[in-house]
Short mmCIF file of C-alpha atoms in Angstrom, two decimals:
data_model
loop_
_atom_site.label_atom_id
_atom_site.label_comp_id
_atom_site.label_asym_id
_atom_site.label_seq_id
_atom_site.Cartn_x
_atom_site.Cartn_y
_atom_site.Cartn_z
CA UNK A 243 -50.22 67.32 28.42
CA UNK A 244 -46.74 65.83 28.12
CA UNK A 245 -44.71 63.48 30.27
CA UNK A 246 -41.29 65.00 30.81
CA UNK A 247 -38.11 63.95 32.59
CA UNK A 248 -36.01 66.95 33.65
CA UNK A 249 -32.38 66.45 34.66
CA UNK A 250 -30.33 69.05 36.53
CA UNK A 251 -26.54 68.86 36.85
CA UNK A 252 -24.27 69.76 39.73
CA UNK A 253 -23.92 73.45 38.92
CA UNK A 254 -27.72 73.76 38.82
CA UNK A 255 -27.95 72.23 42.31
CA UNK A 256 -25.01 74.08 43.88
CA UNK A 257 -26.69 75.64 46.91
CA UNK A 258 -30.16 76.29 48.27
CA UNK A 259 -30.84 79.35 46.09
CA UNK A 260 -30.10 77.42 42.92
CA UNK A 261 -32.22 74.52 44.16
CA UNK A 262 -35.08 76.98 44.69
CA UNK A 263 -34.56 78.21 41.13
CA UNK A 264 -34.78 74.61 39.88
CA UNK A 265 -37.96 74.16 41.92
CA UNK A 266 -39.48 77.24 40.26
CA UNK A 267 -38.64 75.86 36.82
CA UNK A 268 -40.18 72.49 37.67
CA UNK A 269 -43.28 74.21 39.08
CA UNK A 270 -43.86 75.96 35.74
CA UNK A 271 -43.90 72.61 33.94
CA UNK A 272 -46.39 71.22 36.49
CA UNK A 273 -48.63 74.28 36.16
CA UNK A 274 -48.60 73.77 32.38
CA UNK A 275 -50.31 70.42 33.03
CA UNK A 276 -47.32 68.15 32.45
CA UNK A 277 -46.42 64.99 34.36
CA UNK A 278 -42.88 65.51 35.63
CA UNK A 279 -40.03 63.41 37.00
CA UNK A 280 -36.79 65.15 37.95
CA UNK A 281 -33.36 63.52 38.07
CA UNK A 282 -30.68 65.40 40.02
CA UNK A 283 -26.92 65.31 40.37
CA UNK A 284 -25.00 66.02 43.56
CA UNK A 285 -24.02 69.61 44.29
CA UNK A 286 -21.03 70.77 42.24
CA UNK A 287 -17.83 69.43 43.81
CA UNK A 288 -19.61 67.16 46.29
CA UNK A 289 -18.83 63.86 44.56
CA UNK A 290 -15.13 64.79 44.35
CA UNK A 291 -15.20 65.54 48.08
CA UNK A 292 -16.75 62.16 48.87
CA UNK A 293 -14.31 60.33 46.59
CA UNK A 294 -11.49 62.08 48.43
CA UNK A 295 -12.77 60.75 51.75
CA UNK A 296 -12.73 57.20 50.38
CA UNK A 297 -9.15 57.56 49.19
CA UNK A 298 -8.08 59.01 52.53
CA UNK A 299 -9.71 56.12 54.39
CA UNK A 300 -7.91 53.53 52.25
CA UNK A 301 -6.12 53.47 48.93
CA UNK A 302 -7.57 49.97 48.39
CA UNK A 303 -11.16 50.72 49.30
CA UNK A 304 -14.01 48.24 48.76
CA UNK A 305 -15.97 49.40 45.67
CA UNK A 306 -19.24 48.38 47.36
CA UNK A 307 -18.60 50.72 50.29
CA UNK A 308 -17.30 53.40 47.91
CA UNK A 309 -20.72 53.34 46.22
CA UNK A 310 -22.47 53.76 49.58
CA UNK A 311 -20.41 56.89 50.23
CA UNK A 312 -20.51 58.62 46.83
CA UNK A 313 -24.23 57.93 46.27
CA UNK A 314 -24.96 60.20 49.25
CA UNK A 315 -24.46 63.38 47.22
CA UNK A 316 -27.46 62.75 44.97
CA UNK A 317 -29.55 61.54 47.91
CA UNK A 318 -29.06 64.92 49.60
CA UNK A 319 -30.03 67.00 46.55
CA UNK A 320 -33.08 64.88 45.78
CA UNK A 321 -34.38 65.39 49.31
CA UNK A 322 -33.62 69.13 49.26
CA UNK A 323 -35.37 69.63 45.90
CA UNK A 324 -38.45 67.75 47.16
CA UNK A 325 -38.52 70.04 50.19
CA UNK A 326 -38.14 73.15 47.99
CA UNK A 327 -40.95 72.00 45.71
CA UNK A 328 -43.24 71.35 48.68
CA UNK A 329 -42.44 74.82 50.03
CA UNK A 330 -43.44 76.23 46.62
CA UNK A 331 -46.81 74.47 46.83
CA UNK A 332 -45.97 71.53 44.54
CA UNK A 333 -46.66 67.95 45.56
CA UNK A 334 -43.34 66.13 45.46
CA UNK A 335 -41.46 63.19 46.94
CA UNK A 336 -38.01 61.73 46.52
CA UNK A 337 -37.45 58.19 45.24
CA UNK A 338 -34.03 56.72 45.92
CA UNK A 339 -32.52 54.27 43.49
CA UNK A 340 -33.35 51.27 45.68
CA UNK A 341 -36.93 52.42 46.27
CA UNK A 342 -38.15 52.33 42.66
CA UNK A 343 -35.97 50.25 42.26
CA UNK A 344 -33.45 50.91 39.50
CA UNK A 345 -31.92 47.47 38.91
CA UNK A 346 -28.26 47.37 37.82
CA UNK A 347 -25.54 44.78 37.49
CA UNK A 348 -23.04 44.41 40.34
CA UNK A 349 -20.12 46.23 38.69
CA UNK A 350 -19.73 48.69 41.55
CA UNK A 351 -18.56 52.22 40.66
CA UNK A 352 -19.39 51.57 36.98
CA UNK A 353 -22.69 49.69 37.08
CA UNK A 354 -25.04 49.41 34.11
CA UNK A 355 -28.80 49.79 34.36
CA UNK A 356 -30.87 46.74 33.55
CA UNK A 357 -34.51 47.55 34.33
CA UNK A 358 -36.49 50.16 36.25
CA UNK A 359 -39.73 49.29 38.01
CA UNK A 360 -42.21 52.07 37.27
CA UNK A 361 -45.67 51.09 38.56
CA UNK A 362 -45.49 53.11 41.78
CA UNK A 363 -43.66 55.95 40.03
CA UNK A 364 -46.24 56.28 37.26
CA UNK A 365 -49.10 56.16 39.75
CA UNK A 366 -47.48 58.94 41.75
CA UNK A 367 -46.93 61.09 38.65
CA UNK A 368 -50.48 60.52 37.42
CA UNK A 369 -51.73 61.79 40.78
CA UNK A 370 -49.92 65.08 40.19
CA UNK A 371 -46.86 64.37 42.34
CA UNK A 372 -43.41 65.33 41.07
CA UNK A 373 -40.98 62.43 41.42
CA UNK A 374 -37.47 63.55 42.40
CA UNK A 375 -34.94 60.82 41.64
CA UNK A 376 -31.23 60.86 42.51
CA UNK A 377 -29.13 60.24 39.42
CA UNK A 378 -26.02 58.09 39.30
CA UNK A 379 -27.32 55.35 41.59
CA UNK A 380 -29.18 52.06 41.52
CA UNK A 381 -29.44 48.71 43.26
CA UNK A 382 -27.69 45.43 42.53
CA UNK A 383 -29.47 42.10 42.61
CA UNK A 384 -28.12 41.43 46.11
CA UNK A 385 -29.65 44.69 47.36
CA UNK A 386 -26.49 46.81 47.53
CA UNK A 387 -26.32 50.44 46.40
CA UNK A 388 -24.50 50.83 43.08
CA UNK A 389 -23.27 53.87 41.14
CA UNK A 390 -22.99 54.28 37.38
CA UNK A 391 -19.65 56.04 37.01
CA UNK A 392 -18.86 59.74 36.71
CA UNK A 393 -21.47 61.66 34.74
CA UNK A 394 -23.92 58.83 35.34
CA UNK A 395 -26.85 61.12 36.15
CA UNK A 396 -27.32 61.77 32.42
CA UNK A 397 -27.68 58.02 31.93
CA UNK A 398 -30.10 57.81 34.86
CA UNK A 399 -32.30 60.51 33.32
CA UNK A 400 -32.42 58.86 29.89
CA UNK A 401 -33.12 55.46 31.48
CA UNK A 402 -36.01 56.88 33.53
CA UNK A 403 -37.37 58.66 30.44
CA UNK A 404 -37.29 55.39 28.51
CA UNK A 405 -38.92 53.46 31.36
CA UNK A 406 -41.85 55.90 31.76
CA UNK A 407 -42.13 56.46 27.99
CA UNK A 408 -41.57 60.20 28.37
CA UNK A 409 -42.24 62.56 25.47
CA UNK A 410 -38.75 63.95 25.95
CA UNK A 411 -35.85 64.17 28.39
CA UNK A 412 -34.63 67.73 29.10
CA UNK A 413 -31.01 67.86 30.27
CA UNK A 414 -30.41 71.20 32.02
CA UNK A 415 -26.75 72.09 32.29
CA UNK A 416 -24.40 75.09 32.27
CA UNK A 417 -24.45 75.37 28.47
CA UNK A 418 -27.46 76.21 26.31
CA UNK A 419 -27.02 73.49 23.72
CA UNK A 420 -24.60 71.63 21.49
CA UNK A 421 -22.32 73.84 19.38
CA UNK A 422 -20.38 73.19 16.20
CA UNK A 423 -17.29 73.34 18.41
CA UNK A 424 -16.18 74.74 21.76
CA UNK A 425 -17.27 78.43 21.67
CA UNK A 426 -14.44 79.30 24.06
CA UNK A 427 -12.03 78.45 21.23
CA UNK A 428 -14.17 79.65 18.31
CA UNK A 429 -16.46 82.55 19.33
CA UNK A 430 -18.34 82.20 16.02
CA UNK A 431 -19.32 78.59 16.74
CA UNK A 432 -23.04 78.02 16.09
CA UNK A 433 -25.58 76.36 18.36
CA UNK A 434 -27.18 73.41 16.60
CA UNK A 435 -30.96 73.03 16.63
CA UNK A 436 -30.82 69.26 16.05
CA UNK A 437 -28.14 66.59 16.16
CA UNK A 438 -28.61 62.90 15.36
CA UNK A 439 -27.99 60.25 18.00
CA UNK A 440 -25.06 58.88 15.98
CA UNK A 441 -23.42 62.29 15.66
CA UNK A 442 -23.85 63.07 19.34
CA UNK A 443 -22.49 59.66 20.27
CA UNK A 444 -19.37 60.29 18.18
CA UNK A 445 -18.98 63.86 19.50
CA UNK A 446 -19.35 62.70 23.11
CA UNK A 447 -16.83 59.89 22.60
CA UNK A 448 -14.16 62.17 21.10
CA UNK A 449 -14.20 65.01 23.61
CA UNK A 450 -17.48 66.98 23.54
CA UNK A 451 -18.45 67.06 27.22
CA UNK A 452 -22.09 68.13 26.95
CA UNK A 453 -23.52 64.64 27.52
CA UNK A 454 -22.11 61.41 28.92
CA UNK A 455 -21.40 58.93 26.12
CA UNK A 456 -23.40 56.12 27.73
CA UNK A 457 -26.48 58.32 28.03
CA UNK A 458 -26.42 59.07 24.30
CA UNK A 459 -26.02 55.39 23.44
CA UNK A 460 -28.98 54.54 25.64
CA UNK A 461 -31.08 57.35 24.12
CA UNK A 462 -30.33 56.00 20.64
CA UNK A 463 -31.18 52.43 21.64
CA UNK A 464 -34.46 53.42 23.32
CA UNK A 465 -35.27 56.28 20.89
CA UNK A 466 -35.58 58.83 23.70
CA UNK A 467 -35.76 62.41 22.42
CA UNK A 468 -33.19 64.38 24.45
CA UNK A 469 -32.95 68.15 24.68
CA UNK A 470 -29.90 70.02 26.03
CA UNK A 471 -30.80 73.32 27.71
CA UNK A 472 -29.23 75.92 29.98
CA UNK A 473 -30.47 76.08 33.54
CA UNK A 474 -29.27 79.68 33.83
CA UNK A 475 -31.70 81.51 31.53
CA UNK A 476 -33.66 83.29 34.28
CA UNK A 477 -37.09 82.66 35.75
CA UNK A 478 -38.83 84.72 33.05
CA UNK A 479 -37.42 82.62 30.18
CA UNK A 480 -39.91 80.90 27.87
CA UNK A 481 -40.91 77.28 28.53
CA UNK A 482 -38.52 74.56 27.41
CA UNK A 483 -40.74 73.46 24.54
CA UNK A 484 -40.78 77.00 23.09
CA UNK A 485 -37.12 77.84 23.75
CA UNK A 486 -35.30 74.78 22.44
CA UNK A 487 -31.66 74.19 23.10
CA UNK A 488 -30.39 71.30 21.00
CA UNK A 489 -32.56 68.27 20.30
CA UNK A 490 -30.82 64.89 20.06
CA UNK A 491 -33.06 62.87 17.75
CA UNK A 492 -33.21 60.14 15.12
CA UNK A 493 -31.88 60.89 11.65
CA UNK A 494 -35.42 60.77 10.23
CA UNK A 495 -36.29 63.95 12.18
CA UNK A 496 -33.69 66.03 10.34
CA UNK A 497 -34.74 66.98 6.83
CA UNK A 498 -32.39 67.54 3.91
CA UNK A 499 -32.55 71.33 4.27
CA UNK A 500 -31.20 71.13 7.84
CA UNK A 501 -28.58 68.48 7.11
CA UNK A 502 -24.94 69.58 6.98
CA UNK A 503 -21.84 67.86 5.66
CA UNK A 504 -20.05 68.36 8.99
CA UNK A 505 -22.00 68.79 12.22
CA UNK A 506 -19.21 69.56 14.65
CA UNK A 507 -15.54 69.51 15.57
CA UNK A 508 -14.40 68.10 18.91
CA UNK A 509 -11.04 68.03 20.64
CA UNK A 510 -9.67 65.92 23.47
CA UNK A 511 -6.39 66.47 25.28
CA UNK A 512 -6.94 63.50 27.60
CA UNK A 513 -5.03 61.16 25.31
CA UNK A 514 -1.64 59.48 25.59
CA UNK A 515 0.35 57.95 22.75
CA UNK A 516 2.29 54.71 23.26
CA UNK A 517 4.80 53.24 20.79
CA UNK A 518 6.35 49.79 20.99
CA UNK A 519 9.46 49.46 18.85
CA UNK A 520 10.90 46.34 17.25
CA UNK A 521 7.79 44.23 17.67
CA UNK A 522 8.20 40.83 15.94
CA UNK A 523 6.56 40.95 12.50
CA UNK A 524 4.66 37.70 12.76
CA UNK A 525 1.06 36.48 13.24
CA UNK A 526 -0.20 36.94 16.81
CA UNK A 527 2.30 39.64 17.75
CA UNK A 528 -0.28 42.46 17.77
CA UNK A 529 -2.73 40.31 19.74
CA UNK A 530 -0.06 39.83 22.40
CA UNK A 531 0.08 43.64 22.79
CA UNK A 532 -3.60 44.28 23.20
CA UNK A 533 -4.67 41.22 25.20
CA UNK A 534 -3.15 42.48 28.50
CA UNK A 535 -4.66 45.93 27.90
CA UNK A 536 -8.09 44.40 27.35
CA UNK A 537 -7.67 42.32 30.51
CA UNK A 538 -7.00 45.56 32.40
CA UNK A 539 -10.19 47.14 30.92
CA UNK A 540 -8.18 49.80 29.08
CA UNK A 541 -9.79 51.20 25.95
CA UNK A 542 -7.43 51.59 23.00
CA UNK A 543 -8.32 54.12 20.31
CA UNK A 544 -6.05 54.89 17.35
CA UNK A 545 -3.77 52.07 16.21
CA UNK A 546 -0.96 52.26 13.66
CA UNK A 547 1.31 49.37 12.64
CA UNK A 548 4.25 50.68 10.69
CA UNK A 549 5.82 48.94 7.71
CA UNK A 550 8.37 46.38 8.84
CA UNK A 551 11.91 47.79 8.93
CA UNK A 552 13.71 44.64 7.88
CA UNK A 553 11.03 42.01 7.36
CA UNK A 554 11.63 40.90 10.94
CA UNK A 555 10.22 43.63 13.17
CA UNK A 556 7.89 46.61 13.14
CA UNK A 557 6.71 49.49 15.37
CA UNK A 558 3.16 49.66 16.76
CA UNK A 559 1.66 52.96 17.93
CA UNK A 560 -1.68 53.45 19.66
CA UNK A 561 -3.49 55.81 22.03
CA UNK A 562 -5.17 55.28 25.40
CA UNK A 563 -6.90 57.67 27.80
CA UNK A 564 -4.20 59.59 29.65
CA UNK A 565 -5.74 58.51 32.98
CA UNK A 566 -4.96 54.90 31.99
CA UNK A 567 -1.36 55.53 30.88
CA UNK A 568 0.32 54.25 34.06
CA UNK A 569 -1.76 51.06 34.09
CA UNK A 570 -1.10 50.57 30.37
CA UNK A 571 2.65 50.84 30.80
CA UNK A 572 2.54 48.44 33.73
CA UNK A 573 0.50 45.88 31.76
CA UNK A 574 2.81 46.12 28.75
CA UNK A 575 5.98 45.84 30.81
CA UNK A 576 4.60 42.78 32.58
CA UNK A 577 3.95 41.23 29.17
CA UNK A 578 7.25 42.31 27.68
CA UNK A 579 8.65 38.80 27.35
CA UNK A 580 5.54 37.49 25.61
CA UNK A 581 5.31 40.51 23.29
CA UNK A 582 9.03 40.74 22.59
CA UNK A 583 9.23 44.49 21.90
CA UNK A 584 12.36 46.65 22.02
CA UNK A 585 11.54 50.02 23.56
CA UNK A 586 8.35 51.37 25.18
CA UNK A 587 7.90 55.07 24.39
CA UNK A 588 5.02 57.26 25.53
CA UNK A 589 3.91 60.85 24.97
CA UNK A 590 1.17 62.75 26.82
CA UNK A 591 1.56 66.02 24.91
CA UNK A 592 -0.93 65.04 22.23
CA UNK A 593 -4.52 65.95 21.36
CA UNK A 594 -7.19 64.26 19.28
CA UNK A 595 -9.11 66.44 16.81
CA UNK A 596 -12.27 64.98 15.27
CA UNK A 597 -14.71 66.11 12.60
CA UNK A 598 -18.15 64.49 12.80
CA UNK A 599 -21.17 64.51 10.49
CA UNK A 600 -23.67 62.10 8.94
CA UNK A 601 -23.12 63.99 5.67
CA UNK A 602 -19.84 62.10 5.26
CA UNK A 603 -21.81 59.06 4.14
CA UNK A 604 -22.76 60.71 0.87
CA UNK A 605 -19.92 63.19 0.29
CA UNK A 606 -16.30 62.52 -0.63
CA UNK A 607 -13.37 64.72 0.30
CA UNK A 608 -13.98 65.27 4.03
CA UNK A 609 -10.68 63.66 5.05
CA UNK A 610 -8.83 65.39 2.21
CA UNK A 611 -10.08 68.80 3.38
CA UNK A 612 -8.96 68.03 6.92
CA UNK A 613 -5.47 66.89 5.94
CA UNK A 614 -4.96 69.74 3.45
CA UNK A 615 -6.12 72.39 5.94
CA UNK A 616 -3.88 71.14 8.73
CA UNK A 617 -0.93 70.72 6.38
CA UNK A 618 -1.28 74.29 5.12
CA UNK A 619 -0.83 75.53 8.71
CA UNK A 620 2.16 73.28 9.36
CA UNK A 621 0.30 70.98 11.75
CA UNK A 622 1.77 67.48 11.68
CA UNK A 623 -0.59 64.48 11.90
CA UNK A 624 0.73 61.69 14.13
CA UNK A 625 -2.12 59.19 13.79
CA UNK A 626 -5.47 58.83 12.02
CA UNK A 627 -8.67 56.90 12.75
CA UNK A 628 -12.00 56.92 10.94
CA UNK A 629 -15.57 55.70 11.19
CA UNK A 630 -18.51 56.06 8.84
CA UNK A 631 -19.29 59.57 10.16
CA UNK A 632 -16.01 60.63 11.82
CA UNK A 633 -12.38 61.38 11.00
CA UNK A 634 -9.95 61.85 13.90
CA UNK A 635 -6.30 62.84 13.90
CA UNK A 636 -3.68 63.01 16.62
CA UNK A 637 -1.56 66.16 16.78
CA UNK A 638 0.70 67.97 19.25
CA UNK A 639 -1.39 69.47 22.06
CA UNK A 640 0.07 72.97 21.56
CA UNK A 641 -1.62 73.11 18.14
CA UNK A 642 -5.09 72.16 19.40
CA UNK A 643 -6.78 75.56 19.29
CA UNK A 644 -5.27 76.49 15.93
CA UNK A 645 -6.42 73.18 14.44
CA UNK A 646 -9.98 73.60 15.74
CA UNK A 647 -10.23 77.19 14.43
CA UNK A 648 -8.92 76.51 10.93
CA UNK A 649 -11.02 73.36 10.50
CA UNK A 650 -14.15 75.14 11.72
CA UNK A 651 -13.63 77.73 8.99
CA UNK A 652 -12.61 75.20 6.34
CA UNK A 653 -15.89 73.29 6.72
CA UNK A 654 -18.00 76.47 6.62
CA UNK A 655 -19.20 76.21 10.20
CA UNK A 656 -18.51 79.80 11.29
CA UNK A 657 -21.63 81.79 12.20
CA UNK A 658 -22.29 85.03 10.36
CA UNK A 659 -20.82 88.06 12.10
CA UNK A 660 -23.35 90.08 14.10
CA UNK A 661 -24.66 93.12 12.30
#
């Protein structure tokens, strides 16, 4: 017998028929003798609808009341799934975030989970009852409903799995695993059997949208084994433990035979490039640029400081999420006198391409292969950033698909053609 947390995304819960299909899948796990908790997202499109209502009511809405509104989507699906399970002959009950409770900080709309009380939950599961838990929500110390930010149901599922010491956390979504790159761009992309936490964290942070970045970081911290599976494989599909999608695991679970130099290639068009010209070339000048951005909670990624033109000034280029571009420009313009820059130039027609793999630690030439391959196809690199297991470059967005395809081939990631 295993203890399993199953998480179903919005597309899996989009309507009563799909909820019944989820109930049938959960029932199979129960009949196999497993203890099961299920974490659910709101129906596809529902959270956007609720967010829209908040914005219509007031452009300066109270984040605490916003959380009350948007948390309703997951509350509805958790209740509906419990009803569907009961109708299928499975003992089930819903547990809202405040009922367990799931304790979070008070950063409304982007709260972080602290602890989860599990005594009542574990007793219920041990008695054969399926616990249905709404993702994305928790409770602050003052008793208010909180939400974890978009995509937060993945984090909820991993947190519950860690709290109940589950054998694994199965994330059911509209893809059947993690691929070497987006198969819509490269049809010969391969599904990966295993990916390390570090690799998945890098892939998620640079554009792969299979899992929320925070959920992967939490899984790595708590050593929760996570499996990504498709929820659209049909009722007659084998059980999850015999039809694996992609397992997200510790590096020790991947032997040398399975290990690759490069695990995957990700792309992200949600980037904006900002350049400040004629920045004073003196100590503290760069700090003056990034302090107001940090104060506005804007994450800066790639940073380039050019060689001083005349020993008196230099240009500084960096990237931010495109959704934060307007706030970034406002913060920089407000600090213009303190920074002392000349012009403020921005460009949204850029894309970040990243190659990721733990094999980089022990192999030289990964960056060289990337730069040579892109150069051979006439793709200009505008910025570069690296980590121990990642190399990212910024290019023009029109060259995104070409860059992904040629790099996928250059690193030997293409699947063999079907016979």
